[in-house]
Amino acid sequence: MNTNSFQLRHIGPNQKEQEKMLQAIKADSLEQLINETVPDNIRLKDDLDLAPAMSEYEYLAHIKELSEKNKVFKSYIGLGYHEAIVPSVIQRNILENPGWYTAYTPYQAEIAQGRLEALLNYQTMVCDLTGMELANASLLDESTAAAEAMALLFDVRERAKKKAGANKFFVSEEILPQTLSLLQTRSTPIGIELVVGNHEDFTFDDDFFGAILQYPGKLGQIFDYEEFVAKANDNDIKVAVAADILSLVKLKAPGEFGASVVVGTTQRFGIPLGYGGPHAAFFATKEAYKRSIPGRIIGVTKDMNGKRALRMALQTREQHIKRERATSNICTAQVLLAVMAGMYAVYHGKDGIQYIADTVHNKTKLVADYLEKAGFKQLNTSYFDTLLIEIEEARLKPVAESFKVNFNYVSDNLVSLSLNEATTEKDLMNLFTLFGQLKKRPNPVKEENYDSFSRILTQEPFHSDFDVIADNVARKTSFLDNEIFNTYQSETDMMRYIKKLERKDLALNHSMISLGSCTMKLNAASEMLPLSNPQWGNIHPFVPLYQARGYQEVLKKLEHQLNIITGFAGTSLQPNSGAQGEFAGLMTIRAYHQSRGDSHRNICIIPASAHGTNPASAVMAGMKVIVTKTAENGNIDVDDLREKAEKHSDNLAALMVTYPSTHGVFESEIQEITKIIHDHGGQVYMDGANMNAQVGLTNPATIGADVCHLNLHKTFAIPHGGGGPGVGPICVAPQLVPFLPTNPIIETGGEKSITAISAAPWGSALACLISYGYITMLGFRGLTNSTKNAILNANYIKERLDGHYDTLYTGEKGRAAHEMIIDCRDFKQNGIEVVDIAKRLMDYGFHAPTVSFPVNGTMMIEPTESESLAELDRFCDAMIAIREEIKNVTKEDANNTLKNAPHTQEMLTSDEWDFPYSRKQAAFPLEYIADNKFWPTVRRVDDAYGDRNLICSCNPIEDYM
């Protein structure tokens, strides 16, 4: 065995196991299987033009060398991003812990109670600080959250406003520039008119439905918005506030002065800058708008025994229910980052968060006092952590850079600087010396004065020397009073609390997660290690490019790698989720048509089997959805597609297609399908959810697509992190390259670029290191072999389950792609629903495959290439055992192992056992389970009860019963 080969570590089955599996599926070779699975007319004729694989040792040396090309300056740029201190106990036990980062989205609540509790803490923290009634489990970034707020306020307009066609949205000129860009991107396609101006001069007329304010303003000034919001509400204009979360410790909560939505980022609550992400945005609103809130909400309910339990509330993956009527395409959250931010509040507690906010504010006042005495003019009359100074950029910038300091250069004569938790006394001394060089008085502060600075920073009398937060905007209400934020302030206690929650969650470090369409593969340690390196973590997204040369090299190489893999000409890494990628792809198509004078092209054809986010994204991009039929074999009905393309030929904008299909089949007619669209003037968007079956064998360009998004958190090994982070870059054909998205501060994209898709220029750049490592360590051969083994593993499971479960769809030669759908609908005659199988699998130590998507009453199984033969066999043994259990139950007798699943440790150790089967059959039905038992911590949860009695914060359930 070549111990230097990453491929051998990443791919589960070894050579002997592969031979055994091929024998089982009656294929003479892996190549024969691939030939029977992937149509010959779309097979790549050559190897991917990528570098050979690096070993893990070589890669770690390589990525360290690249990290040293980054210059980590002290950044006081602000603009929504601040250096933060990641508590070591959180870094070691969550960020670096596969028990947290390899878990899946908590759709199966019974084996996700730890993550759900951590997210409930996060929601409680957000509600407390914003003064709102309801918060979701996070969004992608602050700017995306602001755009979602605009869309929500548009959706919940008063009836009279809708009838009158009120479509204007006021945007304060104090808004962050990246947020303004994203609002521009999102508003135009759905008919919202942005009006940017000074909130103090705003005319409240009937054409407006909403407004958004920045709190504090983008350059640090604190405004009293109470009168503005009251007047807006009187005129049925609902107001969103984009707020700095740490400042809300010192400032009146927006909920107190009448805001309808409050958004922002929790990045400064212990999340690395990471050159822009991933970071968890927050979104809080009124309970009245609970049916329109985007993303996910974690709610409290009870289980079958009446015990308190948590789950995702209100069918928050609304795209699969509402489809083109959905108000948002976001079906993800930045879970791992939200967990970290919530834990930051748990660890520091109310008093610690208050101390951090006071210290940041006091340091800012100290700098302001110094600057004034040094003769500089500071323009902010009220501020929390940001100062605005009159000074020539030409004088300041060279000196600042010689001191390794970054400021926000607003104009030739204005600069802002934002202080943060990580600003030390040494940093302050550096600042004083820096500005001292630009003024003769006072003399640069000397080392012996450290002690006086220390006293000023930590003693209350300084705080009373002068106040810059007026009484009418100062916070007077309490926050973080819940016990959870006042219990775990020692590291020992915090470590044990995190471990307690981790034990409640089933993640990839315990067993295979065979979710179809979600590709839960190995997240290798060598891919993850660089994320903890401050040379990658402490880079502000708006630093000059020369300070981020390591990042630039990685991102450019990753773009090149993805271009080669997809066969396309250009890539944008900016979208930071799959849904964002869908929207970005459609917006580039929209811009392309407009550039050709075809603005009328607005029809988007989408197969009935598509992911629910597809129609939601199309509507967000200003398109009208036309659905095509599914043929009996599960493929796209080509005749129906042709008929609809001809009917809408003059206005056809795009086709959205998933390949291989959502049914797990390589449709042989794909090139005919894409040609039909091109013949009628449309472009083809390929959803990259199933790219795991394409890499190295075929590609989107070959099948005839023009743009695809890639889920880096699926095919390219970024961990799901319990439901996020995700990265959803788009790759495009040559004609779409000019329209790739830009950023208002750091220019990206093409020469005719659309406005921003995400807040940061390269989206979640830190997470992109993982995919770069994955591709670099596998090389062209390892990537292709991974795809082949993903297909082998799926077909092996199909063969082993044959005779026990029917596979719903297969390719023309009877093969599955990298996933397949098993039909569980006939089990209803035994009184068994597909959800019962999902819950029973927990007793066998497995997370369920994808349930009831894309076909109701089925399961979609995807084993990935990372699982060994032994693990595949354990999973198949469990599924076959469950099938035998189904045979022995009836509709009339609901007291059986499936209906009662999952079985908890509390049930098994109870003095009473009122079930017609043994404890062993309940919890240890197969021998392997005893060796590594996973215990669900609650019984089956009651979703309906939780939705009827919505509780989304840490109140005890008894308060509501």
XYZ file of C-alpha atoms in Angstrom, residues 233-880:
648
model
C -44.974 52.641 10.700
C -47.710 55.301 10.730
C -47.499 55.268 6.930
C -47.567 51.439 6.666
C -43.879 51.452 5.704
C -42.122 48.618 7.502
C -38.502 49.138 8.516
C -35.577 46.721 8.518
C -32.471 47.560 10.544
C -29.013 46.184 9.725
C -27.354 46.230 13.136
C -23.905 45.513 14.549
C -24.572 42.769 17.092
C -21.920 43.794 19.630
C -23.074 47.416 19.568
C -26.555 46.233 20.628
C -25.088 45.546 24.067
C -24.698 49.345 24.366
C -27.463 50.603 22.066
C -31.243 50.480 22.275
C -32.525 47.300 20.626
C -34.188 47.950 17.241
C -37.217 45.969 18.419
C -37.755 48.636 21.058
C -38.069 51.424 18.515
C -40.422 49.585 16.173
C -38.277 47.714 13.622
C -40.051 44.942 11.711
C -36.857 43.038 10.817
C -33.324 43.178 12.242
C -30.381 41.647 10.372
C -26.615 41.577 10.699
C -23.667 39.260 11.111
C -22.442 37.371 14.163
C -18.900 37.180 12.771
C -17.437 39.244 15.594
C -18.785 36.691 18.090
C -15.731 34.460 17.805
C -15.599 33.670 14.069
C -12.374 34.130 12.021
C -12.428 36.809 9.306
C -11.335 34.187 6.761
C -11.105 36.723 3.903
C -14.893 37.099 3.966
C -16.415 33.925 5.285
C -18.029 31.655 6.151
C -19.890 33.692 8.780
C -23.374 33.337 10.247
C -25.748 36.215 9.561
C -28.727 36.747 11.842
C -32.324 37.455 10.854
C -34.901 38.434 13.471
C -38.466 39.551 12.989
C -41.955 39.621 14.490
C -43.909 36.459 15.152
C -46.591 37.807 12.818
C -44.211 37.169 9.921
C -43.260 33.620 10.928
C -44.706 32.107 7.726
C -42.555 34.395 5.563
C -39.233 34.131 7.406
C -36.451 32.752 5.151
C -34.186 29.846 5.997
C -34.591 27.600 9.023
C -36.134 28.082 12.438
C -35.431 25.779 15.364
C -38.459 25.268 17.585
C -39.401 23.501 20.802
C -41.896 20.646 20.835
C -42.333 17.357 22.717
C -41.649 13.716 21.921
C -43.970 10.675 22.170
C -43.469 10.606 25.951
C -44.218 14.314 26.365
C -40.543 15.085 26.932
C -39.168 18.416 25.686
C -37.583 18.030 22.255
C -36.304 20.300 19.495
C -36.739 20.223 15.739
C -36.804 22.428 12.652
C -40.107 24.281 12.699
C -42.706 25.426 10.191
C -41.606 23.291 7.221
C -38.729 25.717 6.771
C -37.479 24.045 3.622
C -40.418 25.855 2.049
C -39.139 25.637 -1.528
C -40.171 21.973 -1.694
C -43.714 22.871 -0.725
C -44.248 26.257 -2.356
C -41.758 25.937 -5.221
C -42.259 28.965 -7.515
C -44.481 30.600 -4.868
C -41.642 30.569 -2.334
C -40.488 34.019 -1.218
C -36.893 32.857 -0.786
C -34.666 30.193 -2.316
C -32.511 29.940 0.811
C -32.804 26.452 2.323
C -29.553 26.482 4.257
C -28.042 28.088 7.332
C -24.451 28.718 8.416
C -24.960 26.175 11.163
C -21.368 25.502 12.241
C -20.683 29.248 12.476
C -23.991 29.955 14.207
C -23.173 27.229 16.728
C -19.785 28.864 17.360
C -21.327 32.343 17.748
C -23.989 31.029 20.104
C -21.345 29.196 22.130
C -19.336 32.425 22.297
C -22.305 33.978 24.118
C -22.739 30.884 26.303
C -19.042 30.872 27.267
C -18.657 34.582 27.941
C -22.136 34.938 29.393
C -24.034 38.134 29.961
C -21.293 39.747 32.053
C -18.546 38.730 29.636
C -20.349 40.072 26.563
C -21.034 43.313 28.471
C -17.348 43.531 29.388
C -16.237 42.978 25.779
C -18.610 45.667 24.459
C -17.570 48.126 27.182
C -13.900 47.482 26.515
C -14.224 47.952 22.743
C -16.170 51.176 23.321
C -13.723 52.485 25.909
C -10.764 51.781 23.630
C -12.520 53.700 20.868
C -13.099 56.680 23.173
C -9.457 56.540 24.201
C -8.333 56.724 20.575
C -10.803 59.550 19.875
C -9.501 61.486 22.869
C -5.910 61.003 21.737
C -6.666 62.062 18.149
C -8.435 65.208 19.322
C -5.493 66.157 21.534
C -3.143 65.447 18.640
C -5.026 67.987 16.549
C -7.005 65.673 14.277
C -10.662 66.338 13.567
C -12.904 63.382 14.438
C -16.347 63.794 12.837
C -18.567 61.205 14.543
C -20.526 62.858 17.348
C -21.879 59.544 18.623
C -20.179 56.211 18.052
C -19.649 52.709 19.411
C -16.402 51.399 17.885
C -15.766 53.427 14.706
C -14.231 56.879 14.244
C -14.259 59.108 11.150
C -11.185 61.300 10.811
C -10.260 64.140 8.505
C -6.805 63.353 7.151
C -5.214 63.078 3.733
C -5.060 59.507 2.495
C -1.814 60.266 0.661
C -0.139 61.181 3.969
C -1.674 58.478 6.130
C -1.618 55.376 3.925
C 2.172 54.981 3.455
C 2.771 55.465 7.184
C -0.061 53.086 8.097
C 1.253 50.399 5.771
C 4.750 50.771 7.187
C 3.139 50.048 10.590
C 1.260 47.059 9.060
C -2.085 48.720 9.683
C -5.166 48.919 7.427
C -7.788 51.653 7.628
C -10.924 52.286 5.590
C -9.996 55.062 3.164
C -13.351 56.714 2.549
C -12.089 59.507 0.284
C -8.951 61.555 -0.328
C -9.495 63.381 2.965
C -11.520 60.993 5.115
C -10.582 57.752 6.830
C -12.530 55.587 9.248
C -11.105 53.154 11.777
C -12.993 50.464 13.668
C -11.690 48.920 16.866
C -12.552 45.430 18.048
C -12.139 42.831 20.753
C -8.712 41.838 19.425
C -7.280 45.387 19.687
C -4.661 45.089 22.440
C -2.850 47.742 24.443
C 0.149 47.150 22.206
C -2.030 47.805 19.169
C -3.231 51.066 20.727
C 0.332 52.137 21.387
C 1.075 51.371 17.744
C -1.864 53.527 16.637
C -0.771 56.447 18.828
C 2.777 56.216 17.501
C 1.498 55.989 13.925
C -0.662 59.115 14.197
C 2.043 60.768 16.282
C 4.346 60.637 13.257
C 1.802 62.712 11.321
C 1.569 65.418 14.031
C 4.320 67.082 16.016
C 2.220 67.102 19.141
C 1.904 65.165 21.296
C 5.085 63.111 21.316
C 4.626 59.442 20.451
C 3.545 57.567 23.546
C 6.372 55.839 25.333
C 6.555 52.307 26.713
C 6.462 53.533 30.326
C 2.960 54.853 29.755
C 1.544 51.363 29.223
C 0.353 51.256 32.818
C -1.754 54.416 32.535
C -3.383 53.066 29.376
C -4.139 49.829 31.170
C -5.882 51.740 33.955
C -7.889 53.806 31.500
C -9.046 50.721 29.620
C -10.270 48.752 32.607
C -11.517 51.322 35.116
C -15.055 52.661 35.137
C -14.101 56.342 35.829
C -12.842 56.680 32.274
C -16.271 55.685 31.029
C -17.793 58.657 32.829
C -15.225 61.152 31.566
C -17.317 61.776 28.478
C -20.275 60.011 26.947
C -20.758 59.648 23.220
C -23.859 57.465 23.372
C -26.834 59.664 24.173
C -29.301 58.535 26.803
C -32.131 58.248 24.270
C -30.227 55.638 22.190
C -28.523 53.806 25.078
C -29.659 50.302 25.966
C -31.662 50.088 29.183
C -33.160 46.619 28.802
C -31.564 43.412 30.010
C -30.307 40.581 27.775
C -28.851 37.058 28.007
C -30.577 36.478 31.346
C -31.370 32.861 30.545
C -29.551 30.296 32.669
C -27.724 28.927 29.614
C -25.758 32.190 29.326
C -24.846 32.270 33.004
C -23.615 28.748 33.775
C -20.606 27.722 31.681
C -17.993 30.392 32.241
C -15.195 28.046 33.296
C -13.427 26.139 30.526
C -14.012 22.817 32.269
C -17.752 23.380 32.395
C -17.836 24.704 28.829
C -15.876 21.736 27.467
C -18.275 19.330 29.165
C -21.340 21.206 27.906
C -20.074 21.054 24.318
C -19.317 17.341 24.738
C -22.765 16.712 26.202
C -24.383 18.224 23.126
C -21.999 16.435 20.753
C -23.004 13.064 22.228
C -26.619 13.712 21.213
C -25.763 14.034 17.516
C -25.048 11.377 14.938
C -22.344 12.566 12.527
C -20.007 11.010 9.943
C -17.513 10.215 12.701
C -19.963 7.546 13.883
C -21.403 5.984 10.719
C -22.263 6.446 7.060
C -24.804 9.139 6.186
C -26.253 7.886 2.923
C -28.268 10.939 1.897
C -29.113 11.057 -1.783
C -28.355 14.406 -3.414
C -26.376 15.502 -0.359
C -23.095 13.620 -0.817
C -21.834 13.154 2.728
C -18.271 12.104 1.932
C -15.025 12.141 3.905
C -13.932 15.583 5.082
C -10.252 14.742 5.381
C -8.261 16.122 8.290
C -5.534 17.435 5.977
C -8.168 19.466 4.102
C -9.410 20.936 7.373
C -6.177 21.708 9.235
C -5.358 25.002 7.432
C -8.625 26.558 8.668
C -7.096 27.031 12.110
C -4.060 28.890 10.767
C -4.329 32.650 11.535
C -2.429 33.351 8.300
C -5.670 32.277 6.593
C -8.103 33.225 9.346
C -7.148 36.825 10.110
C -7.439 38.411 6.639
C -10.150 41.078 6.221
C -12.035 40.666 2.905
C -11.324 44.257 1.839
C -7.548 44.342 2.329
C -5.455 45.398 -0.684
C -4.778 42.424 -2.958
C -1.026 42.454 -2.281
C -1.760 41.495 1.337
C -3.722 38.414 0.252
C -1.373 36.893 -2.328
C -1.667 33.435 -0.754
C -5.451 33.608 -0.943
C -5.344 34.978 -4.485
C -3.143 32.109 -5.613
C -5.402 29.474 -4.029
C -8.608 31.038 -5.350
C -7.263 31.446 -8.882
C -5.981 27.848 -8.886
C -9.323 26.603 -7.574
C -11.176 28.551 -10.278
C -8.872 26.964 -12.874
C -9.422 23.484 -11.414
C -13.189 23.937 -11.520
C -13.019 25.262 -15.087
C -11.161 22.101 -16.133
C -13.552 19.802 -14.261
C -16.679 21.432 -15.735
C -15.244 22.136 -19.209
C -16.185 25.801 -18.851
C -14.295 29.048 -19.397
C -14.840 31.028 -16.194
C -15.749 30.613 -12.519
C -17.070 32.870 -9.772
C -16.472 31.654 -6.221
C -18.684 34.385 -4.773
C -21.966 32.489 -4.168
C -21.820 31.051 -0.664
C -24.519 28.398 -0.956
C -26.031 26.194 -3.636
C -29.150 28.364 -3.716
C -26.996 31.474 -4.185
C -25.256 29.642 -7.038
C -28.577 28.907 -8.731
C -29.598 32.547 -8.480
C -26.175 33.751 -9.678
C -26.286 31.422 -12.688
C -29.731 32.627 -13.717
C -28.732 36.269 -13.233
C -25.773 35.831 -15.601
C -28.166 34.327 -18.160
C -30.527 37.256 -17.630
C -27.689 39.765 -18.155
C -26.556 37.900 -21.275
C -30.019 38.119 -22.844
C -30.298 41.806 -21.942
C -26.912 42.533 -23.544
C -28.289 41.134 -26.797
C -31.468 43.213 -26.647
C -33.524 40.188 -25.551
C -34.891 41.575 -22.284
C -38.243 39.947 -23.080
C -36.767 36.471 -22.633
C -38.156 35.497 -19.228
C -39.434 31.916 -19.535
C -37.575 29.290 -17.505
C -38.401 25.634 -18.206
C -37.947 23.345 -15.209
C -38.612 19.563 -15.021
C -41.168 18.443 -12.445
C -38.460 16.388 -10.683
C -36.188 19.400 -10.007
C -34.968 20.540 -6.606
C -37.497 22.933 -5.085
C -34.923 25.691 -4.972
C -34.847 25.746 -8.803
C -38.275 27.333 -9.353
C -37.780 29.634 -6.362
C -34.469 30.859 -7.833
C -36.043 31.371 -11.259
C -38.785 33.608 -9.841
C -36.201 35.585 -7.850
C -34.339 36.165 -11.129
C -37.494 37.628 -12.652
C -38.423 34.572 -14.689
C -41.716 32.779 -15.219
C -41.609 29.031 -14.551
C -42.950 26.482 -17.036
C -42.882 22.892 -15.729
C -42.236 19.928 -18.033
C -43.589 16.440 -17.465
C -41.724 13.382 -16.267
C -41.840 10.276 -18.453
C -42.759 6.870 -16.998
C -39.096 5.903 -16.698
C -38.454 8.989 -14.542
C -36.631 10.935 -17.257
C -37.582 14.292 -18.711
C -40.433 13.925 -21.215
C -38.541 15.147 -24.289
C -41.675 15.529 -26.439
C -43.310 17.716 -23.792
C -40.102 19.724 -23.425
C -39.890 20.262 -27.202
C -43.523 21.327 -27.346
C -43.051 23.892 -24.565
C -39.775 25.197 -26.009
C -41.501 25.753 -29.369
C -44.512 27.386 -27.741
C -42.340 29.834 -25.781
C -39.557 30.133 -28.342
C -39.686 33.934 -28.593
C -39.438 34.398 -24.829
C -37.395 31.381 -23.754
C -34.626 32.375 -21.334
C -33.386 29.117 -19.838
C -33.783 25.483 -18.955
C -32.833 24.346 -15.461
C -31.788 20.698 -15.447
C -30.085 18.427 -12.897
C -27.642 15.863 -14.323
C -27.536 12.995 -13.631
C -31.251 13.444 -12.993
C -32.700 13.860 -9.534
C -33.833 10.262 -10.000
C -30.225 9.060 -10.096
C -30.050 8.322 -13.825
C -27.786 9.501 -16.660
C -30.417 10.421 -19.254
C -29.067 9.494 -22.680
C -31.147 12.209 -24.378
C -29.459 15.050 -22.498
C -27.654 16.470 -25.543
C -30.900 16.459 -27.510
C -32.572 18.275 -24.618
C -29.925 21.016 -24.453
C -29.967 21.402 -28.264
C -33.726 21.999 -28.218
C -33.224 24.864 -25.769
C -30.361 26.399 -27.778
C -32.352 26.111 -31.016
C -35.026 28.278 -29.416
C -32.640 30.936 -28.139
C -32.372 29.795 -24.515
C -29.422 29.010 -22.289
C -29.029 25.845 -20.230
C -28.428 25.990 -16.495
C -27.251 22.731 -14.946
C -27.822 22.180 -11.233
C -24.558 20.713 -9.932
C -26.087 18.775 -7.042
C -25.090 15.474 -8.694
C -21.639 16.476 -9.920
C -20.272 13.630 -7.787
C -21.205 11.298 -10.651
C -19.641 13.436 -13.396
C -16.132 14.453 -12.338
C -13.591 12.975 -14.746
C -16.198 11.004 -16.718
C -18.243 13.754 -18.360
C -18.936 17.424 -17.662
C -21.582 20.150 -17.989
C -19.980 21.638 -21.110
C -20.070 18.256 -22.861
C -23.758 17.697 -22.166
C -24.477 21.138 -23.628
C -24.986 23.315 -20.541
C -23.961 27.001 -20.457
C -23.676 27.488 -16.698
C -23.671 25.253 -13.649
C -23.345 25.776 -9.958
C -21.240 23.383 -7.917
C -21.958 22.421 -4.331
C -18.457 22.512 -2.843
C -20.072 21.177 0.351
C -21.083 18.055 -1.558
C -18.850 16.903 -4.412
C -15.776 18.857 -3.301
C -15.662 17.816 0.352
C -16.470 20.965 2.355
C -18.212 19.569 5.474
C -21.941 20.102 5.844
C -21.307 21.354 9.363
C -24.751 20.359 10.569
C -26.402 22.321 7.763
C -23.788 24.834 6.642
C -21.370 26.300 5.608
C -21.905 25.758 1.926
C -20.185 27.202 -1.112
C -21.978 27.293 -4.477
C -19.665 28.753 -7.153
C -20.831 29.054 -10.742
C -18.856 27.955 -13.787
C -19.849 29.404 -17.151
C -19.343 29.050 -20.902
C -17.367 31.781 -22.727
C -20.408 33.910 -23.660
C -21.382 34.261 -19.980
C -17.912 35.061 -18.574
C -18.329 38.867 -18.982
C -21.337 38.822 -16.650
C -19.817 37.068 -13.604
C -20.599 39.034 -10.408
C -18.467 41.838 -8.991
C -18.102 43.514 -5.600
C -18.350 47.269 -4.943
C -15.111 47.447 -2.922
C -12.807 44.826 -4.459
C -13.550 44.368 -8.143
C -14.225 40.809 -9.307
C -16.032 39.195 -12.235
C -16.256 40.147 -15.901
C -16.190 43.436 -17.784
C -20.033 43.538 -17.867
C -20.426 42.073 -14.392
C -23.705 41.863 -12.542
C -23.843 43.400 -9.065
C -22.934 41.366 -5.990
C -24.384 37.947 -5.167
C -22.730 37.753 -1.731
C -21.222 40.320 0.633
C -17.548 39.351 0.242
C -15.667 39.456 -3.083
C -14.871 35.724 -2.986
C -17.729 34.629 -0.766
C -16.696 32.105 1.884
C -13.028 32.125 0.886
C -11.752 30.287 3.975
C -13.929 27.263 3.171
C -12.582 27.206 -0.395
C -9.236 26.016 1.021
C -10.911 22.662 1.728
C -11.969 22.043 -1.871
C -8.601 23.234 -3.126
C -6.966 20.630 -0.883
C -9.391 17.912 -1.985
C -8.703 18.465 -5.695
C -4.965 18.999 -5.225
C -4.440 15.836 -3.166
C -6.582 13.623 -5.425
C -5.192 14.913 -8.715
C -6.775 14.076 -12.065
C -6.621 10.317 -11.557
C -7.918 10.324 -7.984
C -10.856 12.583 -8.902
C -11.928 10.234 -11.683
C -11.484 7.148 -9.528
C -13.557 8.764 -6.795
C -16.420 9.214 -9.250
C -16.128 5.628 -10.468
C -16.189 4.306 -6.907
C -19.185 6.464 -5.982
C -21.029 4.746 -8.849
C -19.700 1.325 -7.802
C -20.803 1.795 -4.178
C -24.314 2.853 -5.229
C -24.719 -0.110 -7.560
C -23.439 -2.473 -4.898
C -26.109 -1.248 -2.462
C -28.704 -1.552 -5.236
C -27.684 -5.165 -5.798
C -27.667 -6.080 -2.095
C -31.118 -4.561 -1.536
C -32.536 -6.207 -4.662
C -35.423 -8.495 -3.725
C -35.986 -6.581 -0.504
C -36.669 -3.113 -1.932
C -37.564 -2.086 -5.473
C -35.299 0.487 -7.134
C -37.635 3.030 -8.695
C -35.489 4.176 -11.637
C -32.415 2.840 -13.401
C -30.500 3.685 -16.543
C -31.081 1.962 -19.862
C -28.733 -0.886 -18.927
C -30.147 -1.345 -15.439
C -27.469 0.637 -13.601
C -27.862 3.430 -11.070
C -25.712 6.528 -11.109
C -24.102 7.564 -7.802
C -27.467 7.360 -6.016
C -30.746 5.535 -6.375
C -34.326 5.687 -5.137
C -35.937 2.750 -3.331
C -39.721 2.527 -3.319
C -41.334 2.211 0.107
C -44.912 3.053 -0.875
C -46.203 -0.545 -0.860
C -45.367 -0.870 2.832
C -48.430 1.220 3.616
C -50.422 -2.024 3.395
C -48.501 -3.048 6.526
C -49.212 0.321 8.117
C -45.617 1.460 7.605
C -44.665 4.881 6.188
C -41.238 5.789 4.852
C -40.676 7.979 7.925
C -40.984 4.874 10.135
C -38.042 3.306 8.299
C -36.075 6.540 8.796
C -36.677 6.487 12.541
C -35.985 2.741 12.851
C -32.604 3.174 11.144
C -31.554 5.264 14.160
C -31.825 2.146 16.327
C -29.389 0.485 13.926
C -26.929 3.400 14.269
C -27.600 5.076 10.922
C -28.925 8.387 9.694
C -31.739 7.873 7.200
C -31.242 8.421 3.469
C -33.170 11.297 1.876
C -36.853 10.776 2.659
C -39.727 11.413 0.195
C -37.650 13.413 -2.274
C -37.933 13.614 -5.208
C -40.791 11.071 -5.017
C -43.101 10.933 -2.027
C -42.900 7.680 -0.076
C -39.385 6.778 -1.262
C -35.817 6.928 -0.009
C -32.892 8.219 -2.050
C -29.606 6.538 -1.106
C -26.124 7.862 -1.927
C -23.200 6.069 -0.277
C -20.380 8.245 -1.787
C -16.947 6.855 -2.629
C -15.651 7.232 0.928
C -17.451 4.293 2.532
C -15.727 0.918 2.871
C -17.310 -2.405 1.953
C -17.758 -3.231 5.652
C -19.765 -0.058 6.247
C -21.863 -0.577 3.105
C -22.640 -4.103 4.295
C -23.624 -2.895 7.775
C -26.025 -0.386 6.187
C -27.474 -3.009 3.841
C -27.815 -5.503 6.709
C -29.766 -2.877 8.645
C -32.059 -2.114 5.696
C -32.703 -5.817 5.057
